[in-house]
C-alpha positions as MATLAB code, in Angstrom:
seq = 'MSDFSEELKGPVTDDEQVETSVLSGAGMHFPWLQTCIETVAIGGKRKKAFAQTTSACLSFIEEALLKHQWQQAAEYMYSYFQTLEDSDTYKRQAAPEIIWKLGSEILFYHPKSNVETFNTFADRMKNIGIMNYLKISLQHALYLLHHGMLEDAKRNLSEAETWRHGEKTSSREILINLIQAYKGLLQYYTWSKKKRELSELDKDDYAYSAVAQDVFNHSWKTSVNISALIKIPGVWDPFVKSYVEMLEFYGDRDGAQEVLTNYAYDEKFPSNPNAHIYLYNFLKRQKAPRSKLISVLKILYQIVPSHKLMLEFHTLLRKSEKEEHHKLGLEVLFGVLDFAGCTKNITAWKYLAKYLKKTLMGNHLVWVQEEWNSRKNWWPSFHFSYFWAKSDWKEDTALACEKAFVAGLLLGKGCRYFRYILKQDHQILGKKIKRMKRSVKKYSIVNPRL';
ca = [
     114.208   94.096  114.851;
     115.574   95.842  117.788;
     117.823   97.672  115.934;
     114.275   99.368  113.978;
     113.250   98.909  118.113;
     115.819  101.585  118.918;
     115.064  104.107  115.979;
     111.398  104.245  117.308;
     112.229  105.237  120.746;
     115.738  107.257  120.603;
     116.666  110.308  118.957;
     119.089  110.198  116.456;
     121.419  113.085  114.471;
     121.292  113.367  110.711;
     124.793  111.084  110.319;
     123.234  108.366  112.059;
     119.982  108.250  110.228;
     122.099  107.910  107.561;
     124.221  105.236  108.518;
     121.208  103.697  109.662;
     119.246  103.996  106.456;
     122.506  102.020  103.991;
     123.734   99.576  107.068;
     121.332   97.634  109.111;
     121.642   95.741  112.203;
     121.124   92.744  110.486;
     124.125   93.575  108.251;
     122.408   94.194  104.762;
     123.771   97.377  102.116;
     122.067   99.185   99.999;
     124.218  100.350   97.815;
     122.026  102.393   95.464;
     119.907  103.595   98.837;
     123.855  104.848   99.644;
     124.398  107.201   96.382;
     121.093  108.900   96.839;
     121.562  109.315  100.548;
     124.397  111.132   99.873;
     122.885  113.538   97.023;
     120.174  114.314   99.504;
     122.649  115.254  102.578;
     125.429  117.305  100.256;
     123.147  119.010   97.956;
     122.819  119.385   94.303;
     119.902  117.902   92.731;
     118.386  117.444   96.082;
     114.619  117.442   94.464;
     114.602  115.129   92.379;
     117.375  112.705   94.638;
     115.196  113.335   97.224;
     112.052  112.383   95.870;
     113.872  109.401   93.891;
     114.710  107.674   97.173;
     111.806  107.868   99.196;
     109.631  106.816   95.590;
     111.875  103.675   95.591;
     112.081  102.380   98.888;
     108.522  102.951   98.900;
     108.104  100.724   95.994;
     110.197   98.177   97.634;
     108.464   98.424  101.303;
     105.720   97.702   99.436;
     107.166   94.514   97.916;
     108.445   92.964  100.871;
     105.599   93.179  102.371;
     103.517   91.544   99.880;
     106.250   88.540  100.051;
     105.946   89.136  104.001;
     109.407   89.844  104.458;
     109.242   92.176  106.988;
     112.884   92.728  108.141;
     114.391   93.625  104.836;
     110.429   96.313  105.507;
     112.299   97.355  108.208;
     115.830   98.153  107.066;
     113.844   99.965  103.679;
     111.378  102.525  106.373;
     115.040  103.645  107.674;
     115.006  105.883  104.407;
     111.530  106.311  104.042;
     111.052  108.425  107.295;
     112.945  110.818  105.376;
     109.509  111.796  103.442;
     108.593  113.483  106.899;
     110.321  116.227  105.545;
     110.331  116.414  101.671;
     109.800  119.975  100.136;
     106.336  119.272   98.433;
     103.826  120.022  101.106;
     101.476  117.775   99.553;
     103.873  114.430  100.277;
     104.742  116.007  103.649;
     101.522  116.111  105.137;
     100.530  112.455  102.943;
     103.703  110.704  105.018;
     102.754  110.254  108.386;
      99.248  108.432  107.353;
     101.586  106.124  105.119;
     104.561  105.580  107.648;
     102.062  104.799  110.159;
      99.827  102.408  107.498;
     103.608  100.483  107.418;
     105.041  100.890  110.010;
     102.031   99.056  111.802;
     101.967   96.630  109.621;
     105.855   96.226  109.701;
     105.179   95.929  114.151;
     102.337   93.543  113.260;
     104.105   90.816  111.534;
     107.475   91.025  112.343;
     108.589   87.933  114.313;
     110.891   90.010  116.943;
     108.632   92.527  117.396;
     106.658   93.407  120.505;
     103.813   95.566  122.421;
     106.531   97.939  123.976;
     108.159   99.114  120.624;
     104.313   99.351  118.470;
     103.014  100.991  121.723;
     106.286  103.604  121.118;
     106.189  104.055  117.361;
     101.675  104.668  118.194;
     102.580  107.978  120.388;
     105.063  109.402  118.094;
     102.897  108.609  115.122;
     100.145  110.216  117.026;
     102.214  113.500  117.438;
     103.818  113.874  114.276;
     100.458  113.043  111.790;
      98.090  115.228  114.435;
      95.507  115.204  112.247;
      95.941  111.435  111.767;
      96.007  110.850  115.502;
      91.840  109.881  116.340;
      92.569  107.298  113.543;
      96.587  106.319  114.907;
      94.571  106.211  118.245;
      92.139  103.444  117.032;
      94.146  100.926  115.446;
      96.715  101.341  118.422;
      93.736  100.262  120.412;
      92.780   97.341  118.639;
      96.052   96.615  118.085;
      96.191   95.912  121.893;
      93.060   94.440  122.346;
      94.168   92.052  119.707;
      97.400   91.129  122.344;
      94.537   91.122  125.066;
      95.072   94.396  126.886;
      91.772   95.577  127.749;
      92.199   97.911  130.113;
      95.458   99.869  128.102;
      93.357   99.729  125.611;
      89.896  101.406  126.747;
      92.630  103.976  128.482;
      93.855  104.966  124.657;
      89.601  105.344  123.536;
      89.411  107.525  126.487;
      92.385  109.952  125.585;
      90.939  110.070  122.128;
      87.316  110.624  123.021;
      88.569  113.071  124.567;
      91.067  114.951  122.173;
      90.301  118.058  120.168;
      92.812  120.007  117.928;
      90.952  122.054  115.063;
      88.272  122.892  113.217;
      85.087  120.328  113.870;
      84.288  118.066  111.012;
      81.700  115.667  110.023;
      84.359  113.163  109.057;
      86.038  113.674  112.348;
      82.877  113.719  114.613;
      82.376  110.221  112.651;
      85.429  108.586  114.028;
      84.717  110.094  117.417;
      81.467  108.124  117.048;
      83.444  105.151  116.157;
      85.769  105.305  119.200;
      83.361  105.757  121.576;
      81.247  102.849  120.144;
      84.172  100.418  120.331;
      84.681  101.924  124.103;
      81.512  101.115  124.177;
      82.239   97.350  122.720;
      84.564   96.888  125.937;
      82.140   98.253  127.868;
      79.814   95.088  126.981;
      82.516   92.989  127.278;
      82.315   93.913  130.929;
      78.880   93.629  131.392;
      78.540   89.725  129.512;
      81.052   88.784  131.779;
      78.926   90.913  134.686;
      75.672   89.328  133.546;
      77.491   85.540  133.586;
      78.234   86.409  137.731;
      74.639   87.461  138.139;
      73.325   84.658  136.766;
      75.531   82.218  139.296;
      74.192   84.356  142.231;
      70.615   83.704  144.181;
      68.477   86.720  144.319;
      68.765   85.945  148.069;
      72.799   86.170  147.779;
      73.942   89.122  150.130;
      75.901   89.891  146.537;
      73.384   90.116  144.306;
      72.050   93.458  144.020;
      75.965   94.954  144.286;
      76.510   92.994  140.818;
      72.799   94.025  139.005;
      73.627   97.510  140.042;
      77.165   97.195  138.781;
      75.359   95.319  135.727;
      72.934   98.140  135.028;
      75.460  100.470  135.093;
      78.132   99.006  132.631;
      74.899   98.573  130.494;
      74.183  102.478  129.884;
      77.535  103.081  129.919;
      77.313  100.909  126.647;
      74.471  102.156  125.255;
      75.501  105.841  125.674;
      78.963  104.849  123.692;
      77.231  102.896  121.170;
      73.501  104.564  120.465;
      75.201  107.302  118.356;
      77.040  105.388  116.123;
      74.450  102.705  114.852;
      72.278  105.707  113.643;
      74.611  106.431  111.291;
      74.380  104.698  107.913;
      77.377  102.066  107.743;
      77.623   98.214  108.646;
      77.767   97.899  112.529;
      76.868   94.552  112.712;
      78.905   94.340  116.152;
      77.745   97.580  117.476;
      74.161   96.689  116.708;
      74.095   93.131  117.924;
      75.350   93.985  121.609;
      73.380   96.888  121.811;
      70.176   94.514  121.298;
      71.425   92.232  123.023;
      71.157   94.553  126.637;
      67.933   95.815  125.367;
      66.566   92.586  125.543;
      68.080   91.620  128.444;
      66.186   95.032  129.753;
      63.088   93.597  128.403;
      63.136   96.590  125.738;
      61.614   94.329  123.058;
      60.546   97.410  121.040;
      63.686   98.963  121.032;
      65.277   95.898  120.003;
      62.740   95.838  117.158;
      63.215   99.070  116.274;
      66.946   98.871  115.802;
      67.079   95.756  113.925;
      64.209   97.043  111.673;
      65.876  100.106  110.545;
      69.386   98.553  110.529;
      67.581   96.717  107.937;
      65.904   98.990  106.160;
      66.658  102.076  106.343;
      67.663  102.948  101.925;
      70.380  105.314  103.639;
      71.970  102.207  105.012;
      74.321   99.324  102.416;
      72.477   96.488  101.798;
      73.793   94.198  104.327;
      72.964   90.361  104.688;
      73.746   90.395  108.295;
      71.189   92.905  109.257;
      68.267   90.673  107.987;
      69.387   87.495  109.807;
      69.689   89.622  112.357;
      66.083   90.809  112.539;
      64.423   87.212  111.595;
      66.279   85.580  114.623;
      65.136   88.178  116.792;
      61.833   87.914  115.576;
      61.988   83.875  115.249;
      62.613   84.417  119.298;
      59.797   86.834  119.713;
      57.746   83.944  118.176;
      56.553   86.333  115.665;
      54.044   84.787  112.904;
      54.721   83.210  109.507;
      54.016   85.730  107.624;
      56.922   88.280  109.223;
      59.491   85.649  108.391;
      58.833   84.885  105.337;
      59.384   89.050  104.686;
      62.259   89.330  106.145;
      63.618   86.244  104.436;
      62.432   86.740  101.165;
      65.016   90.293  101.395;
      68.075   87.759  102.523;
      67.114   85.110   99.291;
      67.194   88.000   97.312;
      70.491   89.622   98.597;
      72.428   85.791   99.177;
      70.305   83.199   97.653;
      72.519   80.287   99.386;
      72.011   81.259  102.249;
      72.079   78.719  104.954;
      68.512   80.115  106.444;
      66.936   79.673  102.506;
      66.035   75.753  103.929;
      63.947   77.828  106.938;
      62.937   79.952  104.198;
      62.100   77.031  102.122;
      60.271   74.972  104.960;
      57.839   78.471  106.030;
      56.870   78.999  102.545;
      55.761   74.876  102.180;
      53.883   75.427  105.615;
      52.293   78.740  104.009;
      48.439   78.545  102.994;
      49.204   80.772  100.038;
      50.198   79.081   96.153;
      52.639   81.631   95.182;
      54.836   80.502   98.389;
      54.748   77.393   97.599;
      55.581   78.159   93.625;
      59.040   80.531   95.350;
      59.732   77.552   97.994;
      60.693   75.419   95.475;
      62.490   78.592   93.310;
      64.522   78.976   96.696;
      65.277   75.196   96.694;
      66.912   75.685   93.007;
      68.191   78.465   94.470;
      70.579   77.160   96.916;
      71.553   74.008   94.560;
      72.624   76.710   92.175;
      76.530   77.457   93.891;
      78.700   75.052   93.985;
      79.181   75.256   97.969;
      75.786   73.567   98.338;
      76.436   70.729   95.765;
      76.707   68.461   98.771;
      74.278   69.594  101.114;
      72.283   66.362  101.533;
      69.037   68.284  103.065;
      69.240   70.605  100.157;
      68.607   67.861   97.867;
      66.033   66.084  100.204;
      63.867   68.932  100.423;
      63.904   69.259   96.008;
      63.445   65.422   95.612;
      60.390   65.168   98.535;
      59.027   68.856   96.636;
      59.469   68.322   93.496;
      57.385   64.556   93.615;
      54.627   66.847   95.429;
      54.956   69.809   93.600;
      53.851   67.304   90.025;
      51.885   65.122   92.150;
      49.361   68.179   92.865;
      49.651   69.019   88.711;
      52.321   71.763   89.137;
      54.516   70.765   86.132;
      54.801   74.802   84.746;
      56.392   75.516   88.100;
      59.215   72.681   87.528;
      59.209   73.364   83.565;
      60.266   77.451   84.948;
      62.834   76.471   87.103;
      63.874   73.617   84.857;
      64.008   75.458   81.542;
      67.415   77.894   82.974;
      69.055   74.882   84.112;
      68.922   72.278   81.981;
      72.265   73.731   80.473;
      74.359   73.103   82.569;
      72.823   71.604   85.843;
      73.227   68.272   84.343;
      77.512   67.970   84.197;
      77.059   70.430   86.734;
      75.304   67.830   89.604;
      74.147   64.834   87.764;
      77.649   63.691   85.205;
      79.169   59.543   85.638;
      81.709   61.390   87.471;
      79.368   62.744   89.613;
      77.166   59.381   90.104;
      80.864   57.087   90.983;
      82.048   60.027   93.236;
      78.636   60.653   95.355;
      77.582   56.981   95.927;
      81.247   56.339   97.130;
      81.017   58.732   99.583;
      77.844   59.212  100.403;
      75.706   56.473   99.020;
      71.765   58.204  101.142;
      73.393   61.889   99.009;
      73.613   60.074   95.911;
      69.885   58.397   95.531;
      68.128   61.979   96.926;
      70.474   62.985   93.638;
      69.584   59.992   91.744;
      65.313   60.586   92.592;
      65.674   64.309   91.168;
      68.253   64.080   88.131;
      65.595   61.083   86.721;
      62.228   63.197   87.667;
      63.943   65.901   85.727;
      65.828   64.080   83.328;
      64.775   61.008   82.724;
      65.055   57.234   83.060;
      67.674   57.333   80.489;
      70.011   59.881   82.864;
      73.771   58.443   83.349;
      73.473   59.772   87.343;
      70.375   58.261   87.686;
      71.436   54.698   85.748;
      74.351   54.148   88.197;
      72.678   53.908   91.382;
      69.833   52.729   89.734;
      71.925   49.485   89.662;
      74.295   49.755   92.112;
      73.500   46.518   94.502;
      72.995   47.902   98.254;
      71.383   46.278  100.520;
      69.477   48.569  103.300;
      68.972   50.993   99.882;
      67.866   48.408   97.939;
      64.028   49.643   98.717;
      64.887   53.263   98.235;
      65.726   52.619   94.806;
      63.532   50.180   94.152;
      60.601   53.190   94.669;
      62.426   55.971   93.491;
      62.336   53.622   90.481;
      58.920   53.545   89.969;
      58.250   57.653   90.739;
      60.286   58.278   88.597;
      58.416   56.504   85.314;
      55.584   57.868   86.821;
      56.427   61.334   87.398;
      59.621   62.642   85.957;
      59.377   65.729   83.545;
      60.202   63.882   80.359;
      57.868   61.322   80.682;
      55.565   61.858   77.483;
      52.377   60.876   79.650;
      52.714   64.244   81.644;
];
């Protein structure tokens, strides 16, 4: 990697460039590359050879990156630099961005890379790819953040924030807003630390007022930098969370709710489950009415029916006085257990077992049949096979009992899962299994008496 680092740090002559393209510091030799470069260097069919060389290098770099062969990718990059002199205007203009993306990827993962080398490469690419200056500056700052260099990252963003070149465009304006927002996020980090310091001080402490003023100053800077970005349609989760936290801290609950409501419901913004989660958690903290909480989670249910908040949603629906909510509560539980990642969720099975019995006792057989009809062809093998009965009983007897009860209510006492659990001898769960057997006999939806 040291050879590659030196290539980035110091100028080279044309002869040296050809040499390093073919012979690497690691001693790798590429005969095909030698021929192509010599053709380019001496003339002849220059354009064709040039295009073949750069195209071949790009393919080899991509393959090396896919295989995580960082040293080999670095070797090929030597030759690919020549695309900056391509006679094709479009390719020459596109080259800096491609080189930056490839080179930064290599330098990020190469075991012998370091911050100094990455910084040198980033600074050079900012000057070469002037049209990509803002993008490169932002990604450079994120790299510095990854290495814990907060002040360097902040300085990098400040320089980018004041950079101006050419005509003002909407895409450039968004990038500047994004850079300012990341700068705001760094200020938020400082604000959080100052806030913790403030919480540890007594109000009578001589340092309290100074720290409090410092906290306020950082919050003002942060809000200025973030507020513009979150008005632009997009997914801005970390920025929205930080901004709302500060608004709440200073008691502006109406402002916080407005930000979260717009983020969740504005049709210009892309569908984002997190937006509804943030709004729900905020309303919950503010002890909002149950109806408001239900309306927020209802949309989240339509987007992510397996989300962990769905069990909370079910509880809210169950406590509601509306019958339509009670019916939806059953649908939500079935929806959660449709997903493979939830099959071992004992809370979901407990809720379904209890709610199924309650629903059937309340003479709402139609509700259960409506949910079961679309699942009866695949749930038995998905949840209630003989294999799962043995496996569940071995791993978690409590889970197996809850599932067995649901299986019995939906498939009757002839269900293999139900029968297997019923035959097990368990001193603690014995009484529960007997009660389960009686309930299945009385309330199973395959019971002719229902």
